[in-house]
Every structure is written in structure tokens, then in C-alpha cells.
Amino acid sequence: MKTLSRPFPLMVLAAALSFGAAAQAQEFKAGFVNTDRIFREANAAKAAQTKLEAEFSKREKELLDQGNSLKAAGEKFEREAPTMSESQRVTRQRQLVDQDREFQRKRREFQEDLSARKSEELAAVLERANKVVKQVAEQEKYDVVLQEAVYINPKYDITEKVLKALNGAPAAK
């Protein structure tokens, strides 16, 4: 009889612990926000993209035109090189190399400027989104809201709520 009475208190303790853990798990509320989706679908992100396109479109077109011009000059050189004298060919080749170097420098500067501005604009969008996430979390009493995860059950995804709140909120300047 002693052997049966011993496991009984252990089973009661285990049941009590699991009941306590279950009750505690029900009180904990977690959510997830997909930042990639915020950057794609939020009005502020779309406005930032439009702003960047307007800001950089002229330089991009100039680079494209310069690249096409350089390519045409290279093709012309290839066609005419056999009929040129050695000194003409060397001189023209140096000019093409210098023009290409200048083009590559301008293209690199363009990419760096675009990348820096894009980072600035996305940081501003993310800052606004984080404020809205915090508001949603406080209003709906979330204990934690994650932005990065390997896997999230879709029932914990609050991105749609955040997008609605973000798109409904006036743009902060």
C-alpha cells in the first residue's frame, strides 16, 4: 500500500504544475509583424519609394545615356581599329579607358547616394511603424511583438492591424 500512496502526491504535484503553466500561458500574448510587408504595403513606404525615384531619376537617366554612349563609342572603335594607325588606336583606346573609368566612378557614387538615401527613408518608415506597433501592442495588451523569426504561426501575425493603423495615421514630418 505504501508504494501506491507515494506516486499519488507526485501526480497531484505534476498536475498542479501543468495547470499553473497552462493558466500562465493563456495570460501571455505574443504577436508578430512582418517588416518586409510593411516596407512593401505601407503608404509611407510607397511615398518614400516615389520620392526616391523622383530624386534620382534624372541622374539615373544621365548614367544610362552615358553608358549607352560609351558602349557605342567602344563598338565604333572596334569597327575602325583595323584601319587606324598604331598611335591613333592607342590614343583612342586610352580615351575609352578614361571615359569608362569616369563612368564607373559616377555609377558607384550614384549607387552609394541612392543606398544612403534609401536607408534614411526606410529608417523613417520603420521608426513610424515601430511607434504604431507599440500603440497596437499597448491597446491590445500584447506582452511581446517580434519582427524577426524563423517561423510564426499566422494567427500571431498582427501586420494587417499595424498596416491599417499606419496607413490611417497622418504622416509625421
CSV table of C-alpha atoms in Angstrom, one decimal:
chain,number,residue,atom,x,y,z
A,1,MET,CA,0.0,0.0,0.0
A,2,LYS,CA,2.9,2.3,0.7
A,3,THR,CA,4.0,2.2,-3.0
A,4,LEU,CA,0.7,3.4,-4.3
A,5,SER,CA,0.4,6.3,-1.9
A,6,ARG,CA,3.8,7.7,-2.9
A,7,PRO,CA,3.2,8.3,-6.6
A,8,PHE,CA,-0.2,9.9,-5.8
A,9,PRO,CA,1.3,13.1,-4.3
A,10,LEU,CA,3.8,13.3,-7.2
A,11,MET,CA,0.9,13.0,-9.7
A,12,VAL,CA,-1.0,15.7,-7.9
A,13,LEU,CA,2.0,18.0,-7.9
A,14,ALA,CA,2.7,17.4,-11.6
A,15,ALA,CA,-1.0,18.1,-12.4
A,16,ALA,CA,-0.9,21.3,-10.4
A,17,LEU,CA,2.3,22.4,-12.1
A,18,SER,CA,0.9,21.7,-15.6
A,19,PHE,CA,-2.3,23.5,-14.7
A,20,GLY,CA,-0.4,26.5,-13.4
A,21,ALA,CA,1.8,26.6,-16.6
A,22,ALA,CA,-1.3,26.4,-18.8
A,23,ALA,CA,-3.0,29.2,-16.9
A,24,GLN,CA,0.1,31.3,-17.2
A,25,ALA,CA,0.5,30.5,-20.9
A,26,GLN,CA,-3.1,31.8,-21.5
A,27,GLU,CA,-2.1,35.2,-20.0
A,28,PHE,CA,0.9,35.7,-22.2
A,29,LYS,CA,0.0,37.3,-25.5
A,30,ALA,CA,2.5,37.4,-28.4
A,31,GLY,CA,2.4,39.0,-31.9
A,32,PHE,CA,4.5,39.2,-35.0
A,33,VAL,CA,5.0,42.0,-37.5
A,34,ASN,CA,6.4,41.3,-41.0
A,35,THR,CA,8.6,44.3,-41.7
A,36,ASP,CA,9.2,43.3,-45.3
A,37,ARG,CA,5.4,43.5,-45.8
A,38,ILE,CA,5.3,46.9,-44.1
A,39,PHE,CA,8.0,48.2,-46.5
A,40,ARG,CA,6.0,46.9,-49.5
A,41,GLU,CA,2.5,47.9,-48.5
A,42,ALA,CA,2.6,50.9,-46.1
A,43,ASN,CA,1.6,54.2,-47.7
A,44,ALA,CA,4.6,55.8,-46.1
A,45,ALA,CA,6.9,53.3,-47.7
A,46,LYS,CA,5.3,53.7,-51.1
A,47,ALA,CA,5.6,57.5,-50.7
A,48,ALA,CA,9.3,57.1,-49.8
A,49,GLN,CA,9.9,55.0,-52.9
A,50,THR,CA,8.2,57.5,-55.1
A,51,LYS,CA,10.2,60.3,-53.5
A,52,LEU,CA,13.5,58.4,-54.2
A,53,GLU,CA,12.5,57.7,-57.8
A,54,ALA,CA,11.8,61.4,-58.4
A,55,GLU,CA,15.0,62.4,-56.6
A,56,PHE,CA,17.3,60.0,-58.5
A,57,SER,CA,15.6,59.5,-61.9
A,58,LYS,CA,17.5,62.4,-63.6
A,59,ARG,CA,20.9,61.0,-62.5
A,60,GLU,CA,19.9,57.5,-63.4
A,61,LYS,CA,18.9,58.6,-66.9
A,62,GLU,CA,22.1,60.5,-67.4
A,63,LEU,CA,24.1,57.4,-66.3
A,64,LEU,CA,22.1,55.3,-68.7
A,65,ASP,CA,22.7,57.7,-71.6
A,66,GLN,CA,26.4,57.9,-70.7
A,67,GLY,CA,26.7,54.1,-70.6
A,68,ASN,CA,25.0,53.8,-74.0
A,69,SER,CA,27.2,56.4,-75.5
A,70,LEU,CA,30.3,54.7,-74.1
A,71,LYS,CA,29.1,51.4,-75.5
A,72,ALA,CA,28.5,52.9,-78.9
A,73,ALA,CA,32.0,54.5,-78.8
A,74,GLY,CA,33.5,51.2,-78.0
A,75,GLU,CA,31.7,49.4,-80.8
A,76,LYS,CA,32.8,52.2,-83.2
A,77,PHE,CA,36.4,51.8,-82.1
A,78,GLU,CA,36.2,48.0,-82.7
A,79,ARG,CA,35.0,48.6,-86.2
A,80,GLU,CA,37.5,51.3,-87.0
A,81,ALA,CA,40.5,50.0,-85.1
A,82,PRO,CA,41.9,47.9,-88.1
A,83,THR,CA,42.1,51.0,-90.3
A,84,MET,CA,43.7,53.3,-87.7
A,85,SER,CA,47.4,53.9,-87.3
A,86,GLU,CA,49.0,52.4,-84.2
A,87,SER,CA,49.2,55.9,-82.4
A,88,GLN,CA,45.6,56.7,-83.2
A,89,ARG,CA,44.5,53.3,-81.9
A,90,VAL,CA,46.5,53.7,-78.7
A,91,THR,CA,45.2,57.3,-78.2
A,92,ARG,CA,41.6,56.3,-78.8
A,93,GLN,CA,41.9,53.2,-76.5
A,94,ARG,CA,43.2,55.4,-73.7
A,95,GLN,CA,40.3,57.8,-74.2
A,96,LEU,CA,37.9,55.0,-74.0
A,97,VAL,CA,39.5,53.6,-70.8
A,98,ASP,CA,39.4,57.1,-69.2
A,99,GLN,CA,35.8,57.5,-70.2
A,100,ASP,CA,34.9,54.1,-68.8
A,101,ARG,CA,36.7,54.8,-65.5
A,102,GLU,CA,34.8,58.1,-65.2
A,103,PHE,CA,31.5,56.3,-65.9
A,104,GLN,CA,32.3,53.6,-63.3
A,105,ARG,CA,33.1,56.3,-60.7
A,106,LYS,CA,29.8,58.1,-61.4
A,107,ARG,CA,27.9,54.9,-61.3
A,108,ARG,CA,29.5,53.9,-58.0
A,109,GLU,CA,28.7,57.3,-56.5
A,110,PHE,CA,25.1,57.1,-57.7
A,111,GLN,CA,24.7,53.7,-56.1
A,112,GLU,CA,26.2,54.9,-52.8
A,113,ASP,CA,24.0,58.0,-52.8
A,114,LEU,CA,20.9,56.0,-53.6
A,115,SER,CA,21.7,53.4,-51.0
A,116,ALA,CA,22.3,56.1,-48.3
A,117,ARG,CA,19.0,57.9,-49.1
A,118,LYS,CA,17.1,54.6,-49.3
A,119,SER,CA,18.4,53.7,-45.8
A,120,GLU,CA,17.3,57.1,-44.5
A,121,GLU,CA,13.8,56.9,-45.9
A,122,LEU,CA,13.3,53.3,-44.7
A,123,ALA,CA,14.6,54.2,-41.3
A,124,ALA,CA,12.0,56.9,-41.1
A,125,VAL,CA,9.3,54.4,-42.2
A,126,LEU,CA,10.5,51.8,-39.7
A,127,GLU,CA,10.5,54.4,-36.9
A,128,ARG,CA,6.9,55.3,-37.6
A,129,ALA,CA,5.9,51.7,-37.9
A,130,ASN,CA,7.6,50.8,-34.6
A,131,LYS,CA,5.6,53.6,-32.9
A,132,VAL,CA,2.4,52.1,-34.4
A,133,VAL,CA,3.4,48.6,-33.4
A,134,LYS,CA,3.9,49.9,-29.8
A,135,GLN,CA,0.4,51.6,-29.9
A,136,VAL,CA,-1.3,48.4,-31.2
A,137,ALA,CA,0.6,46.3,-28.6
A,138,GLU,CA,-0.4,48.6,-25.8
A,139,GLN,CA,-4.1,48.8,-26.9
A,140,GLU,CA,-4.5,45.1,-27.4
A,141,LYS,CA,-2.3,44.2,-24.4
A,142,TYR,CA,0.5,42.2,-26.1
A,143,ASP,CA,3.3,41.1,-23.9
A,144,VAL,CA,5.8,40.8,-26.8
A,145,VAL,CA,5.8,41.7,-30.5
A,146,LEU,CA,8.5,40.1,-32.7
A,147,GLN,CA,9.8,41.5,-36.0
A,148,GLU,CA,12.2,38.7,-37.0
A,149,ALA,CA,11.5,35.0,-36.7
A,150,VAL,CA,12.2,31.7,-38.5
A,151,TYR,CA,8.6,30.6,-38.3
A,152,ILE,CA,5.5,32.3,-37.0
A,153,ASN,CA,2.0,30.8,-36.9
A,154,PRO,CA,-0.2,33.1,-39.0
A,155,LYS,CA,-2.6,33.5,-36.1
A,156,TYR,CA,0.0,35.6,-34.3
A,157,ASP,CA,0.6,37.9,-37.3
A,158,ILE,CA,-0.6,41.4,-36.5
A,159,THR,CA,0.9,43.0,-39.6
A,160,GLU,CA,-2.5,43.8,-41.1
A,161,LYS,CA,-3.6,45.7,-37.9
A,162,VAL,CA,-0.3,47.6,-38.0
A,163,LEU,CA,-0.7,48.5,-41.7
A,164,LYS,CA,-4.3,49.7,-41.1
A,165,ALA,CA,-3.2,51.9,-38.2
A,166,LEU,CA,-0.1,53.1,-40.1
A,167,ASN,CA,-2.0,54.0,-43.2
A,168,GLY,CA,-4.7,55.7,-41.2
A,169,ALA,CA,-2.2,57.7,-39.2
A,170,PRO,CA,-1.2,61.1,-40.6
A,171,ALA,CA,2.4,61.4,-41.9
A,172,ALA,CA,4.8,62.7,-39.3
A,173,LYS,CA,7.3,65.3,-40.7
